[in-house]
Short mmCIF file of C-alpha atoms in Angstrom, two decimals:
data_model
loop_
_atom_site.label_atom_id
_atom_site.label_comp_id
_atom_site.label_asym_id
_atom_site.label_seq_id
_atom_site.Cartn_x
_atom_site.Cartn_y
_atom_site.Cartn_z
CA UNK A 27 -42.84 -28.94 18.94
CA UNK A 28 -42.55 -25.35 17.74
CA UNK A 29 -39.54 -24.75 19.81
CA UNK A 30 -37.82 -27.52 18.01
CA UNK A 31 -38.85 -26.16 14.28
CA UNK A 32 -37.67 -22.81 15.40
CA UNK A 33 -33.98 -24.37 16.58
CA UNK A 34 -34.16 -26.08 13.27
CA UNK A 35 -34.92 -23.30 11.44
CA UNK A 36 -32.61 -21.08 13.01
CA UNK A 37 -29.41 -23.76 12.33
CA UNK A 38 -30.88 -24.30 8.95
CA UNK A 39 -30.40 -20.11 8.32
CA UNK A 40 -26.84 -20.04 9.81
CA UNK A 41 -25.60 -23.20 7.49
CA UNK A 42 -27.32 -21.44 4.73
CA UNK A 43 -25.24 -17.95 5.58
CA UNK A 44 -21.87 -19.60 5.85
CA UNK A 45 -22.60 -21.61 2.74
CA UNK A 46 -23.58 -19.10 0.76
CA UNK A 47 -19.78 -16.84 2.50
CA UNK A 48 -18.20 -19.89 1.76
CA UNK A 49 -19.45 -20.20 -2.11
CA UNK A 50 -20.01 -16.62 -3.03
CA UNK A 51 -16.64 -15.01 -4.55
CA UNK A 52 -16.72 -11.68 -3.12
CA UNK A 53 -16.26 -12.94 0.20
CA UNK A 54 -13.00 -13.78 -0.59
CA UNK A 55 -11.39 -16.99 0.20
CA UNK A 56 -10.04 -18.65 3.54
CA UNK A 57 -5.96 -18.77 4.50
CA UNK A 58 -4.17 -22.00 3.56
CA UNK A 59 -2.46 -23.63 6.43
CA UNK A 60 0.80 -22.52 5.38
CA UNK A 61 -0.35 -19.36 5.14
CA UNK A 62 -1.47 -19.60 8.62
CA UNK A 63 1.85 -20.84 9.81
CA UNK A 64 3.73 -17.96 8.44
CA UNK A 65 1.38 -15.69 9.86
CA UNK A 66 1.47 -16.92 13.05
CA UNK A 67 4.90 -16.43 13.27
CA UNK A 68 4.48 -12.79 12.95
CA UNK A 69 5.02 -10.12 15.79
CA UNK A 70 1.58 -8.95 15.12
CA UNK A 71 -0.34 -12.04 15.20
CA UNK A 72 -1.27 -12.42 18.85
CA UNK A 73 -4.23 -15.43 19.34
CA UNK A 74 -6.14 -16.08 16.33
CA UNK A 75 -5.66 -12.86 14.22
CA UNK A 76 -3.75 -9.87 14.07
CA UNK A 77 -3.24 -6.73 16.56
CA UNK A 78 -2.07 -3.05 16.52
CA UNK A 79 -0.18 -2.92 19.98
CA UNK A 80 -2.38 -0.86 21.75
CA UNK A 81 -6.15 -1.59 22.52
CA UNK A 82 -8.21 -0.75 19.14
CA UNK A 83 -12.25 -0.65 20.05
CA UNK A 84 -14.37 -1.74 16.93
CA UNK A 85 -18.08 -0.38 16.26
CA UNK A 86 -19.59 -3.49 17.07
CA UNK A 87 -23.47 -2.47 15.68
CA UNK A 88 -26.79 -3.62 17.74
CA UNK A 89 -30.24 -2.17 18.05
CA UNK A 90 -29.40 0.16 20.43
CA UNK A 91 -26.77 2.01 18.16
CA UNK A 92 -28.81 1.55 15.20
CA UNK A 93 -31.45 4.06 17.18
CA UNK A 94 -28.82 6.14 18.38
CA UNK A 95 -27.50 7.02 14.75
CA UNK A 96 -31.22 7.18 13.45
CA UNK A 97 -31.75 9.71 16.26
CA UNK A 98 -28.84 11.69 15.00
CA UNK A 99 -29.18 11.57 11.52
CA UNK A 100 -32.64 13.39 12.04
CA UNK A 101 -31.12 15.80 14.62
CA UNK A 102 -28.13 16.98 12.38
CA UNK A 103 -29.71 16.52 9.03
CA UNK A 104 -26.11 15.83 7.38
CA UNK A 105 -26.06 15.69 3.63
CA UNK A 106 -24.87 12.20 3.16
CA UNK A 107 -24.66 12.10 -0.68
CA UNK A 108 -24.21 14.96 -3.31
CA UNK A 109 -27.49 16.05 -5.08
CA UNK A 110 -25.42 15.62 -8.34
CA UNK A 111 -22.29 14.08 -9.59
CA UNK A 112 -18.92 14.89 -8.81
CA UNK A 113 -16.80 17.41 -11.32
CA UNK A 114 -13.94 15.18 -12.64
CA UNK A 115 -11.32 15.24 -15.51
CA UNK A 116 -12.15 13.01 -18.46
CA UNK A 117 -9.03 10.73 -18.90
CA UNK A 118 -8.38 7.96 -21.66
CA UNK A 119 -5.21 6.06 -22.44
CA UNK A 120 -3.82 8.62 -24.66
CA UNK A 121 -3.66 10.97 -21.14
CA UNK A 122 -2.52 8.55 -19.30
CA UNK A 123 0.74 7.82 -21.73
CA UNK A 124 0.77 11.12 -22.08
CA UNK A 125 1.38 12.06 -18.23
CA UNK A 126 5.21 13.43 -17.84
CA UNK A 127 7.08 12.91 -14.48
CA UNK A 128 5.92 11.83 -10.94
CA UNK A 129 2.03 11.86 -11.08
CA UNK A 130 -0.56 11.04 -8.96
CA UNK A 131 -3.90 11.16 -9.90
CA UNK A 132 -7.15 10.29 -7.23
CA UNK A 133 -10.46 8.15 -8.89
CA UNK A 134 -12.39 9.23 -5.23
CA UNK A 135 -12.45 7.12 -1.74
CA UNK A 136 -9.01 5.69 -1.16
CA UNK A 137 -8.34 4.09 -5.54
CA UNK A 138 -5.07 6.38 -7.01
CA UNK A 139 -2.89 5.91 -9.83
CA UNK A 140 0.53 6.42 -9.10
CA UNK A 141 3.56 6.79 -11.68
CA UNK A 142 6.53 7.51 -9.63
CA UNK A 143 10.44 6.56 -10.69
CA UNK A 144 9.00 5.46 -14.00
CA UNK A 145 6.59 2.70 -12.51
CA UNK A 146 3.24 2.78 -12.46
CA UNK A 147 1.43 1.44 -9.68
CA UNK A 148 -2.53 1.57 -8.53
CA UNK A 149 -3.37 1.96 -5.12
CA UNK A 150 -6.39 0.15 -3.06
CA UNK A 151 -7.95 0.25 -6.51
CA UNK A 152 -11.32 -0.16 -5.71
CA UNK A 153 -13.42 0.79 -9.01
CA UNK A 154 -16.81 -0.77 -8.59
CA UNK A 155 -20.06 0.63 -8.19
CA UNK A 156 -20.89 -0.60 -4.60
CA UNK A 157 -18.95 -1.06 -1.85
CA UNK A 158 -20.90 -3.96 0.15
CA UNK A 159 -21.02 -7.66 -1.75
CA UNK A 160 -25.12 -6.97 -1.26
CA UNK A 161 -25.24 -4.06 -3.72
CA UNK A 162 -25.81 -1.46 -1.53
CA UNK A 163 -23.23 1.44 -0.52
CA UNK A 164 -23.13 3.22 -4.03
CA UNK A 165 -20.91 5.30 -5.65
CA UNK A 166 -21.42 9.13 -5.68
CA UNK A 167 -20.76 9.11 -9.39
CA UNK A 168 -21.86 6.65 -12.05
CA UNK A 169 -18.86 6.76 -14.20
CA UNK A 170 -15.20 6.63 -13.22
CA UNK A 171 -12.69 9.61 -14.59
CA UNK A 172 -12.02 6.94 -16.95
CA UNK A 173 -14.45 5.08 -19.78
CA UNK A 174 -13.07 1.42 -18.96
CA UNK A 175 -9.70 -0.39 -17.51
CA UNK A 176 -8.98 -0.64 -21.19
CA UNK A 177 -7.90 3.08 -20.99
CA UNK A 178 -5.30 2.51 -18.29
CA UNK A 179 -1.99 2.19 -19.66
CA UNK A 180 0.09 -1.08 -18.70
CA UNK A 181 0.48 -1.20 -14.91
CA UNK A 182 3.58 -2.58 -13.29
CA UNK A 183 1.73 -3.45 -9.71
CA UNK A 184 -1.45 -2.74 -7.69
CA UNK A 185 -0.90 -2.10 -3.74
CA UNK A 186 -3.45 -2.81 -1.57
CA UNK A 187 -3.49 -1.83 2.15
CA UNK A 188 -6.37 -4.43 3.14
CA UNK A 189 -9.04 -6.40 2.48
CA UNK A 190 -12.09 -4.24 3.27
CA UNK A 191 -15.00 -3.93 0.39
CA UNK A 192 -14.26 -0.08 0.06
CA UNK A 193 -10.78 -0.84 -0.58
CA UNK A 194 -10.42 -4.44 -2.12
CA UNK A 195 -12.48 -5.33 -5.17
CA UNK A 196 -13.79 -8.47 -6.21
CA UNK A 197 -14.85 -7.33 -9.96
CA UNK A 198 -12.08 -4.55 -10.41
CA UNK A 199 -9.44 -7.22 -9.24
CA UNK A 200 -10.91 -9.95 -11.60
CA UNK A 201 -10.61 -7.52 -14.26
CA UNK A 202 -6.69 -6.29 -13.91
CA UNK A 203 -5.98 -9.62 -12.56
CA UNK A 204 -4.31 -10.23 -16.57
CA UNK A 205 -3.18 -6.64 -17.31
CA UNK A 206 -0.74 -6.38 -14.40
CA UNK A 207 2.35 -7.70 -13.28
CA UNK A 208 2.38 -7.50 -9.76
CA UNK A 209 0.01 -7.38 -6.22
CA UNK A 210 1.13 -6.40 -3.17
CA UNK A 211 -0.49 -6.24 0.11
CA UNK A 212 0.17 -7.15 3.76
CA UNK A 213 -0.08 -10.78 5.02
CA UNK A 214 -3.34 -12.04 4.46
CA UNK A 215 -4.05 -10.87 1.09
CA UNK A 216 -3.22 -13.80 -0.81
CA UNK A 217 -6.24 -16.24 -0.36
CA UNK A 218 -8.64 -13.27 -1.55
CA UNK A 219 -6.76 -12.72 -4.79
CA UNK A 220 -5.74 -16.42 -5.32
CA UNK A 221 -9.78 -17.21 -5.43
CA UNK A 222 -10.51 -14.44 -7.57
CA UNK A 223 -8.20 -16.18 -10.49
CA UNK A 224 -4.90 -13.85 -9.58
CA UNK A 225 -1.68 -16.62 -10.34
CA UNK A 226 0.31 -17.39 -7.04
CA UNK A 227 3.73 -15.94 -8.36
CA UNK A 228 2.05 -12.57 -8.81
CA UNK A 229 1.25 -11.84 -5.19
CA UNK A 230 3.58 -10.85 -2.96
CA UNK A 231 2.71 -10.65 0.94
CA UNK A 232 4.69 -8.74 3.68
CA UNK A 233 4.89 -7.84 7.49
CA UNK A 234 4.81 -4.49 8.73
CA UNK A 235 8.27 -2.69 8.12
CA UNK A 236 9.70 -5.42 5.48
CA UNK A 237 10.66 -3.79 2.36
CA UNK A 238 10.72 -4.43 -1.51
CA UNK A 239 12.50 -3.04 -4.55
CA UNK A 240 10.68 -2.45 -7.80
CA UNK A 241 12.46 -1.48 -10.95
CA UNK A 242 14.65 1.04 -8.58
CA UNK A 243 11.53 2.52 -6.51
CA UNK A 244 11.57 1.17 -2.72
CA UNK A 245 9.01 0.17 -0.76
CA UNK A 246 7.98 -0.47 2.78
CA UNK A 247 4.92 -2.07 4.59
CA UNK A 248 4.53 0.14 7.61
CA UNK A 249 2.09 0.24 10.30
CA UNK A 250 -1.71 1.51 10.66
CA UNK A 251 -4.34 1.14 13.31
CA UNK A 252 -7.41 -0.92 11.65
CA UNK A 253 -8.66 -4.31 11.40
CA UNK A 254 -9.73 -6.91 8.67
CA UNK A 255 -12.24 -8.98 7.67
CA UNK A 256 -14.75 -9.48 4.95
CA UNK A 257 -17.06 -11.97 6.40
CA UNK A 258 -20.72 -11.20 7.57
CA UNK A 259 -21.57 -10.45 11.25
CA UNK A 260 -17.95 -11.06 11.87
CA UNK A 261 -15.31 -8.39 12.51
CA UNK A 262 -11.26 -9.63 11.85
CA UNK A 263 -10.71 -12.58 9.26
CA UNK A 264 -6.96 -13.23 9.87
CA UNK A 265 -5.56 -10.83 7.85
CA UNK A 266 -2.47 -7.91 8.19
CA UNK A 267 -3.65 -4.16 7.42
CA UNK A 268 -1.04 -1.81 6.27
CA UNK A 269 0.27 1.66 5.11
CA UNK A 270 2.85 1.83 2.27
CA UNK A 271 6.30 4.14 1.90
CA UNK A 272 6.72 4.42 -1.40
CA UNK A 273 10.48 6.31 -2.05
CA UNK A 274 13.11 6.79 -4.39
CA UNK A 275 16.36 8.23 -4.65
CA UNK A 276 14.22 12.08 -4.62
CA UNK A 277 11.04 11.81 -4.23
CA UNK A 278 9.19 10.02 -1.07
CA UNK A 279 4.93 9.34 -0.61
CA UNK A 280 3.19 8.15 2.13
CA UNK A 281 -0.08 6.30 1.36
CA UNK A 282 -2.07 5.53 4.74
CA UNK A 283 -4.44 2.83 3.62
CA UNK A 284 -6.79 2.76 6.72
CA UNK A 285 -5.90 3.73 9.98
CA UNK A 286 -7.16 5.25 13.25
CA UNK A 287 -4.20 7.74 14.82
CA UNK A 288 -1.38 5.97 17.10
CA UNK A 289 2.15 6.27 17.60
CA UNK A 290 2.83 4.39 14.42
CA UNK A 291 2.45 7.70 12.44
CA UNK A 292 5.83 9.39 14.65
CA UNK A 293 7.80 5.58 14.12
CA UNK A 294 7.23 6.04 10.30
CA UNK A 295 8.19 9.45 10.19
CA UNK A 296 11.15 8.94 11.98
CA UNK A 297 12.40 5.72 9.94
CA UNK A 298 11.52 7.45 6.46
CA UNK A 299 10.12 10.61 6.45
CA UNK A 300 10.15 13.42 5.36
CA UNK A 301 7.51 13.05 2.89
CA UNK A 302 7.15 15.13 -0.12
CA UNK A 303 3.28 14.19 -0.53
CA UNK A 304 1.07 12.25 1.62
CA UNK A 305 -2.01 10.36 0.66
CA UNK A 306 -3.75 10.88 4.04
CA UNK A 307 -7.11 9.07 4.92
CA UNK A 308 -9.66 11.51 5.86
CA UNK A 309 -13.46 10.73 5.94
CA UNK A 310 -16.16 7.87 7.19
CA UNK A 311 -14.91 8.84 10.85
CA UNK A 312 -17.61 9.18 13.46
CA UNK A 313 -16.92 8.58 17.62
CA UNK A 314 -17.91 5.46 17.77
CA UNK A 315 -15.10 3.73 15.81
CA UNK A 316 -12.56 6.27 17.04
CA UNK A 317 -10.12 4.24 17.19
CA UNK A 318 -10.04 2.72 13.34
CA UNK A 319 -11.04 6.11 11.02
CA UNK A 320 -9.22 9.89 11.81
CA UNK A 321 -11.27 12.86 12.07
CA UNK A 322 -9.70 15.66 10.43
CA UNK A 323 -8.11 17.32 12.88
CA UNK A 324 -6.26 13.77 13.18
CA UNK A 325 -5.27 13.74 9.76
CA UNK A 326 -3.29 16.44 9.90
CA UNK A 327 -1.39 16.00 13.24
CA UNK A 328 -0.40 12.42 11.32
CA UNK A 329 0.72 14.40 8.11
CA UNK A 330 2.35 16.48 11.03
CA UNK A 331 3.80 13.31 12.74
CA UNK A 332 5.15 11.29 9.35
CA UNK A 333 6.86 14.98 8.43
CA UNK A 334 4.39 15.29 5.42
CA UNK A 335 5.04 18.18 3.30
CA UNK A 336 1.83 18.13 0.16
CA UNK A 337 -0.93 16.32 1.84
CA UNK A 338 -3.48 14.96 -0.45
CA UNK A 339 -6.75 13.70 1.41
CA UNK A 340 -8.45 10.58 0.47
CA UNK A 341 -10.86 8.09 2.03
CA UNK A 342 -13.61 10.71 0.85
CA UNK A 343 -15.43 11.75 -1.98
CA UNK A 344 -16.96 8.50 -3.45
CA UNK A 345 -19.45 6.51 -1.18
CA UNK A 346 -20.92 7.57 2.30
CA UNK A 347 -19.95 5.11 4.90
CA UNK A 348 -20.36 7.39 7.82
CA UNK A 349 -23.36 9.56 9.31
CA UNK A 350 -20.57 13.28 8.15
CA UNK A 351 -22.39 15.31 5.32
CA UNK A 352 -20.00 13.99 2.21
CA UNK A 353 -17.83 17.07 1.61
CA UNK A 354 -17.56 17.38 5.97
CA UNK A 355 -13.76 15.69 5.62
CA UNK A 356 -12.31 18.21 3.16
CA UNK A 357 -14.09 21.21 4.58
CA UNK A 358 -12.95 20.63 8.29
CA UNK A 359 -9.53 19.21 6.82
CA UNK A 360 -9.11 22.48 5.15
CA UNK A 361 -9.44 24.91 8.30
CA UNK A 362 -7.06 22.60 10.18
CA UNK A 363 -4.34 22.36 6.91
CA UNK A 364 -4.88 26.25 7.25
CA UNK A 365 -4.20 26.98 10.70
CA UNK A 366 -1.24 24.34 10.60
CA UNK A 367 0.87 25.83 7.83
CA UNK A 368 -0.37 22.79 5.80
CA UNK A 369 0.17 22.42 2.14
CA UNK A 370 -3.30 20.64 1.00
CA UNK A 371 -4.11 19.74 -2.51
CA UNK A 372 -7.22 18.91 -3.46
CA UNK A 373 -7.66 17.90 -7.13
CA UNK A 374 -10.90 17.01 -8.94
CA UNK A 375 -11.27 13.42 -9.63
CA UNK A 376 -8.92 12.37 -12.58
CA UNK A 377 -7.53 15.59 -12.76
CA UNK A 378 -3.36 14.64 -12.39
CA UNK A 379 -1.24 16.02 -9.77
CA UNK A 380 2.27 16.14 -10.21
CA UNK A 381 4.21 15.74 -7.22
CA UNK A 382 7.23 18.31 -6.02
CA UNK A 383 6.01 20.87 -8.54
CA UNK A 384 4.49 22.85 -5.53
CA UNK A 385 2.97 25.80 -8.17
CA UNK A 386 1.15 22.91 -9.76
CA UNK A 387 -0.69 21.32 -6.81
CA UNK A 388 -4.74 21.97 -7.36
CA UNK A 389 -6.27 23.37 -4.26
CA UNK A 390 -9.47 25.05 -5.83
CA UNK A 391 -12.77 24.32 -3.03
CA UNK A 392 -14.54 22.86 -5.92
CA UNK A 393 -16.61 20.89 -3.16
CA UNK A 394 -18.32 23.98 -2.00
CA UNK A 395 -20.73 24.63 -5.19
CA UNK A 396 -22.11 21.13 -4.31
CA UNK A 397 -22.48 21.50 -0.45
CA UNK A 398 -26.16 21.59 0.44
CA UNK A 399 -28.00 24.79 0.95
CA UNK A 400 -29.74 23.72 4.10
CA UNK A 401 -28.38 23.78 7.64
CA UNK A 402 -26.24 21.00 8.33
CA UNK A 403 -25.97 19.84 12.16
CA UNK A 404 -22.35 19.15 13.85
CA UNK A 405 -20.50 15.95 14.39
CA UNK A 406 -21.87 14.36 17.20
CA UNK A 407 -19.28 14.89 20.62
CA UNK A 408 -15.50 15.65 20.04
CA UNK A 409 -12.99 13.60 22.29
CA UNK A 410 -11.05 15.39 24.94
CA UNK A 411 -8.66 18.28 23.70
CA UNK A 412 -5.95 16.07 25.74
CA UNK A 413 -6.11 13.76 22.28
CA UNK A 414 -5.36 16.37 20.21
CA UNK A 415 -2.45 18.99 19.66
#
């Protein structure tokens, strides 16, 4: 008798769950058929779901590992979160019209405004306050750069690299979903955006190394090494993941969305590089998903790989999504940029950086008035020097 209540309850809980994925926005919504048919007919859809050619090993989490990192966290101590908010440059729509020439500037994690060849575009423009659909995973800082979306000046198109919480927005999307004219993001994107009230004729999906034009400034959706998904206890939902070339006639960026390091870095490079500024991902890394996030040293042999010249670091500086103190990315990013011959920038967030004007690139260590007084343990176990170069 109370092994049959138990089975009940137990199928009763996992109806419940993928009721509540199924009606809760932020989840995102579910591929169409067609969509499913086009994506099948991809060179990257292998199965049921996507693939980055060579094996990519996921942090798949259990008890076990859940000890392990407790274990370490008390061992190394790290400073996960700064003990008070993050200096940034107050911005408002009058700075924003105001910016002259090819800008970037960085809102923290992987969310950038970008005008470049007279278009403005935002990239992975995740502006909320938390990055799981739960309400947990908070922002460093209470307040964006900015006071509200209201102070961004009209935007021609938001590029997203993938679906992930930390990178694609339920409540910023629903809110720019009427101010802009365009989204673009890999295969797979559509359904999420289509649920969240974005029209049809406004998204625009594309394979890896198919290319746009937008009012003169080119674009290509190139390879990275990561996975999908936004579903609970369930890693991969169907969906492309993607880095973007973003180029004109002068002037070239790199944005990296997520990605662990592969060969895809050296194909990129070679098909459109050199780069006069990359927007590198640096930060959340940790051993165990090795193959998904770059440590720092990583991050630079890609800049290296795509022929980066500026390279700008991002995935950092917003949320703590790894067991690395929060400034460990840009400190460790900075000794390798250093020994490398690297050009690194590293502007406050909101403070603009305008690319090619190499005397105007901000490198000031503001991170190190913040960094914790107390020891601060290693990363746990370094790969092989044969991985690195």
């Amino acid at each position: 008798m109370w092994l049959f209540v138990l089975i009940c309850l137990v199928v009763l809980l996992a109806v419940g769950l993928n009721l509540f994925q199924k009606l809760y926005p932020p989840f995102g919504g579910k591929p169409s058929p067609a969509d499913l048919k086009r994506y099948r007919q991809s060179p990257n859809y292998k199965g049921t779901k996507f693939e980055y050619p060579l094996e990519t090993k996921m942090f798949k989490p259990s008890p076990g590992s859940m000890i392990t990192a407790l274990r370490e966290y008390v061992q190394r101590r790290p400073q996960l979160k700064p003990d008070r908010p993050l200096p940034q440059v107050k911005l408002d729509r009058k700075t924003f019209e105001e910016l002259q020439g090819d800008t970037v500037v960085w809102f923290g994690h992987s969310a950038l405004f970008l005008q470049f060849g007279g278009v403005r575009f935002l990239l992975d423009p995740m502006l909320g306050a938390s990055t799981s659909p739960m309400g947990g995973g908070k922002r460093f800082n209470r307040e964006l750069p900015f006071g509200s979306l209201d102070e961004l000046p009209p935007i021609d198109a938001v590029i997203l690299s993938h679906d992930h919480y930390d990178h694609l927005d339920y409540g910023t999307i629903r809110q720019l979903k009427d101010r802009v004219g365009r989204f673009i993001g890999p295969l797979g994107i559509r359904c999420h955006l289509e649920r969240w009230g974005v029209a049809p004729a406004q998204i625009e999906e594309y394979d890896w190394w198919e290319e746009l034009e937008l009012q003169g400034v080119r674009l290509a959706c190139t390879p990275a090494r990561h996975f999908s998904g936004r579903r609970l206890f369930k890693q991969g939902g169907g969906g492309l993941w993607c880095s973007w070339v973003i180029a004109t006639p002068k002037k070239r960026v790199y944005f990296s969305g997520d990605s662990g390091y592969g060969p895809h870095f050296k194909e990129i490079g070679g098909k459109y590089g050199p780069f006069d500024l990359t927007l590198m991902e640096c930060g959340q890394y940790d051993d165990r998903w090795w193959d998904i996030h770059m440590r720092p040293e990583q991050t630079a042999r890609a800049h290296l790989d795509v022929r980066g010249n500026v390279l700008l670091p991002i995935h950092w500086g917003a949320f703590s999504l790894a067991m690395h103190s929060w400034y460990d990315p840009v400190r460790q990013l900075s000794m390798e940029a250093k020994q490398r011959g690297i050009p690194l920038t590293t502007p406050k967030l909101g403070e603009p950086v305008r690319i090619w004007v190499s005397e105007e690139y901000p490198t000031e260590a503001w991170w190190k008035t913040l960094e914790s007084a107390r020891k601060v343990g290693g990363f746990r176990g370094a790969r092989p020097s044969s991985t690195m170069k």
